[in-house]
Short mmCIF file of C-alpha atoms and ligand atoms in Angstrom, two decimals:
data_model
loop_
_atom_site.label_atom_id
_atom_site.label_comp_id
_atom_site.label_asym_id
_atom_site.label_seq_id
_atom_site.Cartn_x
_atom_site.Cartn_y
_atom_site.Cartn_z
CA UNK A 211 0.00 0.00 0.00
CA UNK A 212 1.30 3.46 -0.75
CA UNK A 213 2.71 5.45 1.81
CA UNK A 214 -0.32 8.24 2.71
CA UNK A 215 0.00 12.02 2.96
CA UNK A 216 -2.16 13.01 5.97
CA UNK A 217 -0.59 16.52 5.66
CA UNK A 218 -1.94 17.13 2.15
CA UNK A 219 -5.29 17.31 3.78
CA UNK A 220 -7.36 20.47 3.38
CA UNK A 221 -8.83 21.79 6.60
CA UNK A 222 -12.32 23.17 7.51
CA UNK A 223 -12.40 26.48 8.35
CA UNK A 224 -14.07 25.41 11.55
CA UNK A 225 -12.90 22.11 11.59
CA UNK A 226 -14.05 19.20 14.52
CA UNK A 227 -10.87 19.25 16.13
CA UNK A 228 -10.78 23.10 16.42
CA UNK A 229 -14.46 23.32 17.60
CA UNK A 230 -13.59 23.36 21.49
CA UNK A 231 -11.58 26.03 21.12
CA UNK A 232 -14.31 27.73 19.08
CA UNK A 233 -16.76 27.23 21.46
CA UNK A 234 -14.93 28.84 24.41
CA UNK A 235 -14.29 31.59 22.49
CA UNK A 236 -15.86 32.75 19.09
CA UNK A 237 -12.78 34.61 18.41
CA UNK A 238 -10.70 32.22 18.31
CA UNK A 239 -8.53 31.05 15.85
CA UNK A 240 -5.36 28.69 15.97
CA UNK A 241 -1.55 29.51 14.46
CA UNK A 242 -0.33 28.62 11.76
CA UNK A 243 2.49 25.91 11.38
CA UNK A 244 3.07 22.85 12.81
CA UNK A 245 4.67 21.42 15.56
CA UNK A 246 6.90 17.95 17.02
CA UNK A 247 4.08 16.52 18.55
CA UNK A 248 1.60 17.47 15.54
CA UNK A 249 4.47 16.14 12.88
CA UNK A 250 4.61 13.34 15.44
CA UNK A 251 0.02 12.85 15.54
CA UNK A 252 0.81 12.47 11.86
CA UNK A 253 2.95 10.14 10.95
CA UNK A 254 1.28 7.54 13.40
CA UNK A 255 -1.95 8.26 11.80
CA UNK A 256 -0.94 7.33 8.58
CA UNK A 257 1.13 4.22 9.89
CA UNK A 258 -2.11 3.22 11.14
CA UNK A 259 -4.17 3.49 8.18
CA UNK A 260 -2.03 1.27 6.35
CA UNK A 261 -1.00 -0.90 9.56
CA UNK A 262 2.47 -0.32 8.94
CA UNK A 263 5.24 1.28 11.23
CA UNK A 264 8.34 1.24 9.23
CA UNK A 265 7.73 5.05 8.79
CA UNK A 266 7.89 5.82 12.73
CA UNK A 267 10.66 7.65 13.63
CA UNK A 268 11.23 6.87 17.06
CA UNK A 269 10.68 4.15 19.62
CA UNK A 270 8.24 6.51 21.30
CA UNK A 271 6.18 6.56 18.03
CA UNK A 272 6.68 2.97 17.28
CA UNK A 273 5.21 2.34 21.15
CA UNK A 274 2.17 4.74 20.67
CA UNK A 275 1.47 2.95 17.04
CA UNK A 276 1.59 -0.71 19.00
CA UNK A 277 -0.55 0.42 21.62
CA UNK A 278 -3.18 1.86 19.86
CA UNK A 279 -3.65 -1.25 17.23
CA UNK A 280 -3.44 -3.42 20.76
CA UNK A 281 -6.72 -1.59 22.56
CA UNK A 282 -8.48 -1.19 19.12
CA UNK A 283 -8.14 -4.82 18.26
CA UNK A 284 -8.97 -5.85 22.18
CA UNK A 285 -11.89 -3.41 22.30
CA UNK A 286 -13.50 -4.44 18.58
CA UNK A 287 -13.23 -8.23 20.13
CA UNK A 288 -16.33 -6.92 22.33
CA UNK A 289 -18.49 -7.54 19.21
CA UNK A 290 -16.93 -10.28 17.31
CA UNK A 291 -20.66 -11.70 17.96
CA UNK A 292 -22.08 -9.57 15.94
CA UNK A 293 -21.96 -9.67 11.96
CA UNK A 294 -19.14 -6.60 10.99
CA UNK A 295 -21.03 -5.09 7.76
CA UNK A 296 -18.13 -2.34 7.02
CA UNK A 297 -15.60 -1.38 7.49
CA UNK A 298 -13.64 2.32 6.82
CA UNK A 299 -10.06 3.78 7.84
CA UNK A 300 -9.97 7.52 7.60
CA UNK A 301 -13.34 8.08 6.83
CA UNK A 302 -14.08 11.80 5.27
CA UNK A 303 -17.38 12.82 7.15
CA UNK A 304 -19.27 15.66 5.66
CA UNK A 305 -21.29 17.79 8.63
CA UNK A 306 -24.66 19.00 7.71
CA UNK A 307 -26.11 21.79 10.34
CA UNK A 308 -28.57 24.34 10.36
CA UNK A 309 -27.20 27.67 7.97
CA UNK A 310 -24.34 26.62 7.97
CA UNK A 311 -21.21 23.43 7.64
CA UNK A 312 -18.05 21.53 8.33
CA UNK A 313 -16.11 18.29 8.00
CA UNK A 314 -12.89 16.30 8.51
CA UNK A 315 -11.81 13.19 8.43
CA UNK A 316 -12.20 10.13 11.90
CA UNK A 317 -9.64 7.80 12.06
CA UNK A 318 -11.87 4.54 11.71
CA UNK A 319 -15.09 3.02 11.35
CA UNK A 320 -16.94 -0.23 11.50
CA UNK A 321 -20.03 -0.82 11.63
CA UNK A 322 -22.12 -3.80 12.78
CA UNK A 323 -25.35 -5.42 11.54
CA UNK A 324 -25.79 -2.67 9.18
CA UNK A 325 -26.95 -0.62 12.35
CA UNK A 326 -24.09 -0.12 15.10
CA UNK A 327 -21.31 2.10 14.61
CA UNK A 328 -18.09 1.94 16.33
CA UNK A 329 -16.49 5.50 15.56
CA UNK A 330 -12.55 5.38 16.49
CA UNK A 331 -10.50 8.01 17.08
CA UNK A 332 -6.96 7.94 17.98
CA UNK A 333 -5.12 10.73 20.25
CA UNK A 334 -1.36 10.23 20.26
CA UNK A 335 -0.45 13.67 22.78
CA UNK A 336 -0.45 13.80 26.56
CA UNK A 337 -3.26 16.20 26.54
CA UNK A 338 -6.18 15.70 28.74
CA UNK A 339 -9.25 14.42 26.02
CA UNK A 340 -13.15 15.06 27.27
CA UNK A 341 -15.11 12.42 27.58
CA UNK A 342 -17.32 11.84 23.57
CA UNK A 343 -20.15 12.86 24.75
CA UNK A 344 -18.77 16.26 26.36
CA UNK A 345 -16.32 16.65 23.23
CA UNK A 346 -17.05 18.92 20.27
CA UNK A 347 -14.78 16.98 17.56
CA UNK A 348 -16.53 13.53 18.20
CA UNK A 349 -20.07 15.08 17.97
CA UNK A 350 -19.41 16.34 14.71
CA UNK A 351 -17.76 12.99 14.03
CA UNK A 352 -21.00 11.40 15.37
CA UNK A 353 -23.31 13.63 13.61
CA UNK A 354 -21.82 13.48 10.01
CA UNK A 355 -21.37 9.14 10.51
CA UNK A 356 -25.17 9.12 11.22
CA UNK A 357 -25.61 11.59 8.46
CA UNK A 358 -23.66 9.67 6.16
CA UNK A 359 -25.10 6.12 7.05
CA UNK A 360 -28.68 6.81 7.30
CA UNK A 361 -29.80 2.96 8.38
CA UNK A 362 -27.15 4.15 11.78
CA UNK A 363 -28.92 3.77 15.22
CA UNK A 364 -26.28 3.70 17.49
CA UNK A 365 -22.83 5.15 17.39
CA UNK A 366 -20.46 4.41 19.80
CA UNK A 367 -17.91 6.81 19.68
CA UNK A 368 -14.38 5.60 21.13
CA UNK A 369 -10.86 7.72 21.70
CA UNK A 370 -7.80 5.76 22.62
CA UNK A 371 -5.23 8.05 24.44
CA UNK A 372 -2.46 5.68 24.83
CA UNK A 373 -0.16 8.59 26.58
CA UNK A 374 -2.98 8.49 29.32
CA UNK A 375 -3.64 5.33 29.55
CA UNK A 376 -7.03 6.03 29.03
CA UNK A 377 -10.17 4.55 26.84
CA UNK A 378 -13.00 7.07 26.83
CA UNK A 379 -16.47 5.93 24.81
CA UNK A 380 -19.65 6.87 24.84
CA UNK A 381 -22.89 5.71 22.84
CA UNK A 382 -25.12 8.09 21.01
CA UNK A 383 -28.33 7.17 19.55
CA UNK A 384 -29.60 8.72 16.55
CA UNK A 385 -32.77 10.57 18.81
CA UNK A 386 -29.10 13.01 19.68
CA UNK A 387 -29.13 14.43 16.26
CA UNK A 388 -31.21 16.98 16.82
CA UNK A 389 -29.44 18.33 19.86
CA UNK A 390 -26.05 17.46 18.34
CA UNK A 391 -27.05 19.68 14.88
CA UNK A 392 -28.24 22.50 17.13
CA UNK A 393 -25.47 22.59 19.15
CA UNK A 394 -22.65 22.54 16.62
CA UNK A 395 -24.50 24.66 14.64
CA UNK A 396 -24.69 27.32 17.47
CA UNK A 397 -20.63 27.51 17.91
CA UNK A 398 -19.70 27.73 14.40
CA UNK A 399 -22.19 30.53 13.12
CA UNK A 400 -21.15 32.36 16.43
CA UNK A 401 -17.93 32.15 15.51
CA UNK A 402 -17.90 32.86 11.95
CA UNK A 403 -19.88 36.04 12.94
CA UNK A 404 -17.11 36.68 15.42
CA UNK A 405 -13.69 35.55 13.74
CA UNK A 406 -14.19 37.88 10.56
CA UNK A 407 -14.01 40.69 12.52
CA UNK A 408 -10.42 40.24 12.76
CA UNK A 409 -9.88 41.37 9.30
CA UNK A 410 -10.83 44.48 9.63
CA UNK A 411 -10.28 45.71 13.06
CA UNK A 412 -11.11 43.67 17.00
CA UNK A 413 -14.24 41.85 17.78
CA UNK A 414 -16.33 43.25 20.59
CA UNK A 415 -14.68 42.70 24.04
CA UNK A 416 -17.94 41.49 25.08
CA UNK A 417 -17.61 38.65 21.91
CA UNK A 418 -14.46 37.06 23.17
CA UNK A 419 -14.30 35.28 26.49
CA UNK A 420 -10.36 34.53 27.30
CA UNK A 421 -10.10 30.44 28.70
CA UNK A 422 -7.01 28.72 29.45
CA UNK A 423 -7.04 27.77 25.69
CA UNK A 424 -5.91 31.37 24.68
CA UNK A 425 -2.25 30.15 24.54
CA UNK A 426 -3.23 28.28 21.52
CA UNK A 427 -4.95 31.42 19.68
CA UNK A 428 -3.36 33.28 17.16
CA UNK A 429 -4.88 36.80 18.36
CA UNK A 430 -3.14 36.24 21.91
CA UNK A 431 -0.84 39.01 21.92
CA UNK A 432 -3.27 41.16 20.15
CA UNK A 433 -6.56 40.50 21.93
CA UNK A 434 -8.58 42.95 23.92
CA UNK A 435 -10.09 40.32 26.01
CA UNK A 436 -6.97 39.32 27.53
CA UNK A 437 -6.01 43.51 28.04
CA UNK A 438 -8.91 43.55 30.12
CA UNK A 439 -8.31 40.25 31.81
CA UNK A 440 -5.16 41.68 32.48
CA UNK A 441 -6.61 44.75 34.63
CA UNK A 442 -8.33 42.63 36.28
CA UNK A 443 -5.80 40.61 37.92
CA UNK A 444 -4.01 43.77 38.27
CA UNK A 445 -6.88 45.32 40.26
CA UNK A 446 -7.29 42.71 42.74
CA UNK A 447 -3.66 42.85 43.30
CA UNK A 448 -4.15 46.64 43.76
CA UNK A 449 -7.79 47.95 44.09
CA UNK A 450 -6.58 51.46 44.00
CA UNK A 451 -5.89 51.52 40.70
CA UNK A 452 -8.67 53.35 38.23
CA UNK A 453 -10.71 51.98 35.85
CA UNK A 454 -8.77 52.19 32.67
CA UNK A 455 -10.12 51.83 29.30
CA UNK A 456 -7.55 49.89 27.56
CA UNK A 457 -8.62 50.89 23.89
CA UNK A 458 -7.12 54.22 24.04
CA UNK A 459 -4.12 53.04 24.61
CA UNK A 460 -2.46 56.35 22.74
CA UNK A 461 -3.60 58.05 25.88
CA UNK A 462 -0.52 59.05 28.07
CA UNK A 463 -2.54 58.71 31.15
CA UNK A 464 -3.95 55.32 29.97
CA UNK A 465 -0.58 54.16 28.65
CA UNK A 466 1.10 55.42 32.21
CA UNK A 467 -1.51 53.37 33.93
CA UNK A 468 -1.31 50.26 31.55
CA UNK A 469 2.57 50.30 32.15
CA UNK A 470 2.13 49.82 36.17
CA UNK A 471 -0.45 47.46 35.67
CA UNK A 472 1.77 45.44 33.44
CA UNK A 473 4.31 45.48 35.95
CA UNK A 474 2.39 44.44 38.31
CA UNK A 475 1.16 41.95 36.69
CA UNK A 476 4.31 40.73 35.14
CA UNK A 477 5.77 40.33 38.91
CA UNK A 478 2.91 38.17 39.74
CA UNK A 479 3.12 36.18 37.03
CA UNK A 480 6.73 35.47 36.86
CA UNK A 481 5.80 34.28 40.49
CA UNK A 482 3.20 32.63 39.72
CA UNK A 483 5.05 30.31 37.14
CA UNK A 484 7.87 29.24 39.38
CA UNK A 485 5.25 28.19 41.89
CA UNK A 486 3.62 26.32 39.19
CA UNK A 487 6.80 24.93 38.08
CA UNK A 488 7.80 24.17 41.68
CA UNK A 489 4.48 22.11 42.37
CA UNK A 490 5.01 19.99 39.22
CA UNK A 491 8.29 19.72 40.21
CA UNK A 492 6.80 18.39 43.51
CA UNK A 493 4.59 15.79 41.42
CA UNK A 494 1.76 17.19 41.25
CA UNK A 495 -0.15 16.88 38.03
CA UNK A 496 -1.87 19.65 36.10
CA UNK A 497 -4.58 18.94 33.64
CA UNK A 498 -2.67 19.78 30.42
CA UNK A 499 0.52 21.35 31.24
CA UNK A 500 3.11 19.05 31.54
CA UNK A 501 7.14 19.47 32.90
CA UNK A 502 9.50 19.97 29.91
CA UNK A 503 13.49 20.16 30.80
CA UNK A 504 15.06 22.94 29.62
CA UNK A 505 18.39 23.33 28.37
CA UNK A 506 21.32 23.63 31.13
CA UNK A 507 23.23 26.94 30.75
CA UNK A 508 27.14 26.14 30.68
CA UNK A 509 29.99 28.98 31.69
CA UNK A 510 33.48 28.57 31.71
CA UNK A 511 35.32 29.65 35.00
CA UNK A 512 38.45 29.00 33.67
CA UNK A 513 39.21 30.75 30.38
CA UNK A 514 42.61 29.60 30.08
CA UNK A 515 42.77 26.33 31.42
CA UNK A 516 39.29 25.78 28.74
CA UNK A 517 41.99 27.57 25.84
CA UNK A 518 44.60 25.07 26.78
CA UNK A 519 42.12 21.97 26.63
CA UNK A 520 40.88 22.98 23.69
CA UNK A 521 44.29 23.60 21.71
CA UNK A 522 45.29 19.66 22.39
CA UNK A 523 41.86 19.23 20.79
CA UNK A 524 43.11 20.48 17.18
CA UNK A 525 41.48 24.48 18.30
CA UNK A 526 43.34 27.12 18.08
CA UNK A 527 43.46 30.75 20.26
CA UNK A 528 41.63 32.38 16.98
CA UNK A 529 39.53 30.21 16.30
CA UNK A 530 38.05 30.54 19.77
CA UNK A 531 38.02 34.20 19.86
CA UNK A 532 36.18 34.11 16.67
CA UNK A 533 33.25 31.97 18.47
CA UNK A 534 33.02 34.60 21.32
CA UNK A 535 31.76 38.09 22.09
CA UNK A 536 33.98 39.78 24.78
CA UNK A 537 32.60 42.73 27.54
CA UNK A 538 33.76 45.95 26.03
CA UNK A 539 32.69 47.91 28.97
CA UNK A 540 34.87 45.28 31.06
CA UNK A 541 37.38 45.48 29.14
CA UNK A 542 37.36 49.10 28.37
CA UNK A 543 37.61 49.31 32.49
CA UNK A 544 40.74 47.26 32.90
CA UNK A 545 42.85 49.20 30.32
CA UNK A 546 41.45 52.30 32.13
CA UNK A 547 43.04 50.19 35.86
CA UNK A 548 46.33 50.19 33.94
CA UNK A 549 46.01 53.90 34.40
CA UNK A 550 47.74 56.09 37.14
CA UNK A 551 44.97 57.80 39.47
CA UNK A 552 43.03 60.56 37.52
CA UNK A 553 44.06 58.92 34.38
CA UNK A 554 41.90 55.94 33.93
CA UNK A 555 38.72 57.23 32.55
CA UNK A 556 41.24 58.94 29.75
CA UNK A 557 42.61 56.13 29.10
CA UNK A 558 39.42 54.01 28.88
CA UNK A 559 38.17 56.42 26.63
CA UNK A 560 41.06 56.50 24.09
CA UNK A 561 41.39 52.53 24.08
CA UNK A 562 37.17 52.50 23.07
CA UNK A 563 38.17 55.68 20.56
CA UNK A 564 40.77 53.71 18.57
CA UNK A 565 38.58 50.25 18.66
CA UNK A 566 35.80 52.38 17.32
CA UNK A 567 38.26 53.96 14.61
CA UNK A 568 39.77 50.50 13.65
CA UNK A 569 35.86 49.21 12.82
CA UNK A 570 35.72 46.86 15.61
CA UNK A 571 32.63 47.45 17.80
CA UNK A 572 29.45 47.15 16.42
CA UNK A 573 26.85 49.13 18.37
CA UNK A 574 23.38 47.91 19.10
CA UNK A 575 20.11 50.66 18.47
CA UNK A 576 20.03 52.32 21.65
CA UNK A 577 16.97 50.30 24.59
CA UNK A 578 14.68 52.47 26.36
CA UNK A 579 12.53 51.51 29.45
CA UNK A 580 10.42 53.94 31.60
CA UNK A 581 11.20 54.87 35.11
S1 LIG B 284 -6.90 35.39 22.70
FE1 LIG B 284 -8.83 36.54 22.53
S2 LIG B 284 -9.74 35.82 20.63
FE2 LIG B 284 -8.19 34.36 21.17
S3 LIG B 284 -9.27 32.79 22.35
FE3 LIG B 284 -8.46 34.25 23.83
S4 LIG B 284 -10.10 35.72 24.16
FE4 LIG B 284 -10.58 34.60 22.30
#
């Protein structure tokens, strides 16, 4: 079987797997790009389609492929009784609702008896998953598979979330559809009345409401919602502060305001993250954050004996100084030292003159801050 191209795929503009998002906030809209993990979601999706892993690229993605065929083929055991009348991988489900549309594509079908549907989707991130019947992507699912297979009277939608450890179903009958068409419909004609408004200027702050799923938006550092969120926070950590209306930000009272607030706030938030940090440090476990090592900062205490170590390793004294950026200010002070009293900031000055003159120091654009 040829290999597939899952990333070929076009995308609804309010696809299934975006509609959570959606429906916390009708402004929302997700970044472009991909990431690890996505590239990662990918390529075991398609080894799955075609039950083949000699595409994975790691034993972590071999072990999420082998444990997702395991609990499928274990859970679709539960109805080897019953007479399997299809079968689909990657089925394309068109979404019907009222006004208005979507789709995308579940990772497997069969369906038994000509009536019973077992709707699979696989999750291959850490993420906390809600349960089907609380989760936006597998009620569209749900409502295009009964839309699409009319004869349909159950559908028992299944996620495996092998990272978790966790199996989450849930069986809808086809007396949901109604409810299920009337929700879905309600989130994506809210938010295609909302998201638009982007183009052209910023939704109404009282359209957006910010949710812990703003870090995913692509309107974060832009939206007025979180502004306002912001003085918020910044008023109960100060409740003498005024009321400030953050859209005329060209103010100078507004913007002098705004500035303490974001201090403020930016002090309680850096604090705020190393306690968060410090409890998930301790073990505890947050819903969808998870610990993620950094990189260890290295500094050498010991310039020459480092020079010395690295000449018996084939590196020259140039070659090294051409790999690092020295402290002119430093610098500039120690030839100034050399200096007899009352002479040093002379000579300090002269030895920056002629490195300026010889074409040396590159100057950044100067930094401002307020104070
Ligand atoms: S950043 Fe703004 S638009 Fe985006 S989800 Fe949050 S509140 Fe909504």
């Amino acid at each position: 079987m040829n290999q597939p191209d899952h990333s070929e795929r076009g995308h609804a503009e309010f696809s299934p797997s975006s509609l959570k998002y959606v429906a916390g906030c009708a402004g929302y809209k997700g970044r472009d790009g991909s990431s690890a993990a996505a590239e990662m979601g990918t390529r075991i999706h398609e080894a799955l389609e075609i039950e083949d892993p000699s595409n994975l690229q790691s034993e972590e993605e071999v072990s999420i492929y082998q444990e997702i065929m395991n609990d499928q083929a274990e859970y679709l055991m539960n109805f080897d009784s019953l007479e399997l009348t299809e079968t689909h991988s990657e089925i394309m489900l068109d979404v019907a609702l009222n006004g208005t549309s979507t789709y995308g594509t579940c990772d497997f079908l069969n369906v038994y008896e000509g009536t019973k549907g077992v709707l699979i989707d696989y999750k291959t991130g850490i993420s906390k998953i809600d349960t089907p019947d609380k989760n936006w992507q597998s009620k569209a699912y749900t409502l295009g598979c009964f839309q699409k297979f009319p004869k349909l009277k159950t559908i028992e939608f299944v996620f495996f979330i092998p990272q978790r450890n966790e199996i989450l179903s849930h069986t809808f009958k086809r007396s949901d559809v109604k409810q299920l068409t009337e929700e879905l419909s309600e989130v994506i004609i809210k938010g295609e009345k909302v998201r638009p408004k982007w183009d052209t200027g910023t939704p109404d702050l009282s359209e957006l409401t910010p949710t812990v799923d703003c870090r995913f938006c692509r309107y974060e550092d832009v939206c007025p919602a979180l502004g306002g969120l912001v003085v918020e926070v910044a008023k109960k950590i100060n409740p003498r502060l005024p009321d400030v209306d953050i859209d005329s930000t060209e103010d100078p009272e507004v913007v002098e305001q705004l500035w303490a607030i974001a201090k403020i706030v930016t002090n309680w938030a850096e604090g705020f993250k190393k306690r968060a940090v410090a409890l998930a440090e301790d073990g505890v476990e947050l819903p969808t954050l998870r610990l993620k090592k950094l990189g260890v900062r290295k500094k050498v205490t010991d310039p020459s004996t480092f020079i010395s170590i690295a000449d018996k390793y084939g590196v020259d004294t140039e070659t090294i100084l051409s790999n690092v950026s020295l402290p002119v200010s430093k610098i500039a002070k120690a030839v100034g030292d050399t200096a007899e009293k009352g002479g040093k900031q002379k000579l300090s000055a002269e030895f920056l003159s002629e490195c300026q003159d010889a074409g040396i120091i590159e100057e950044s654009p100067s930094r401002h801050t307020l104070s």
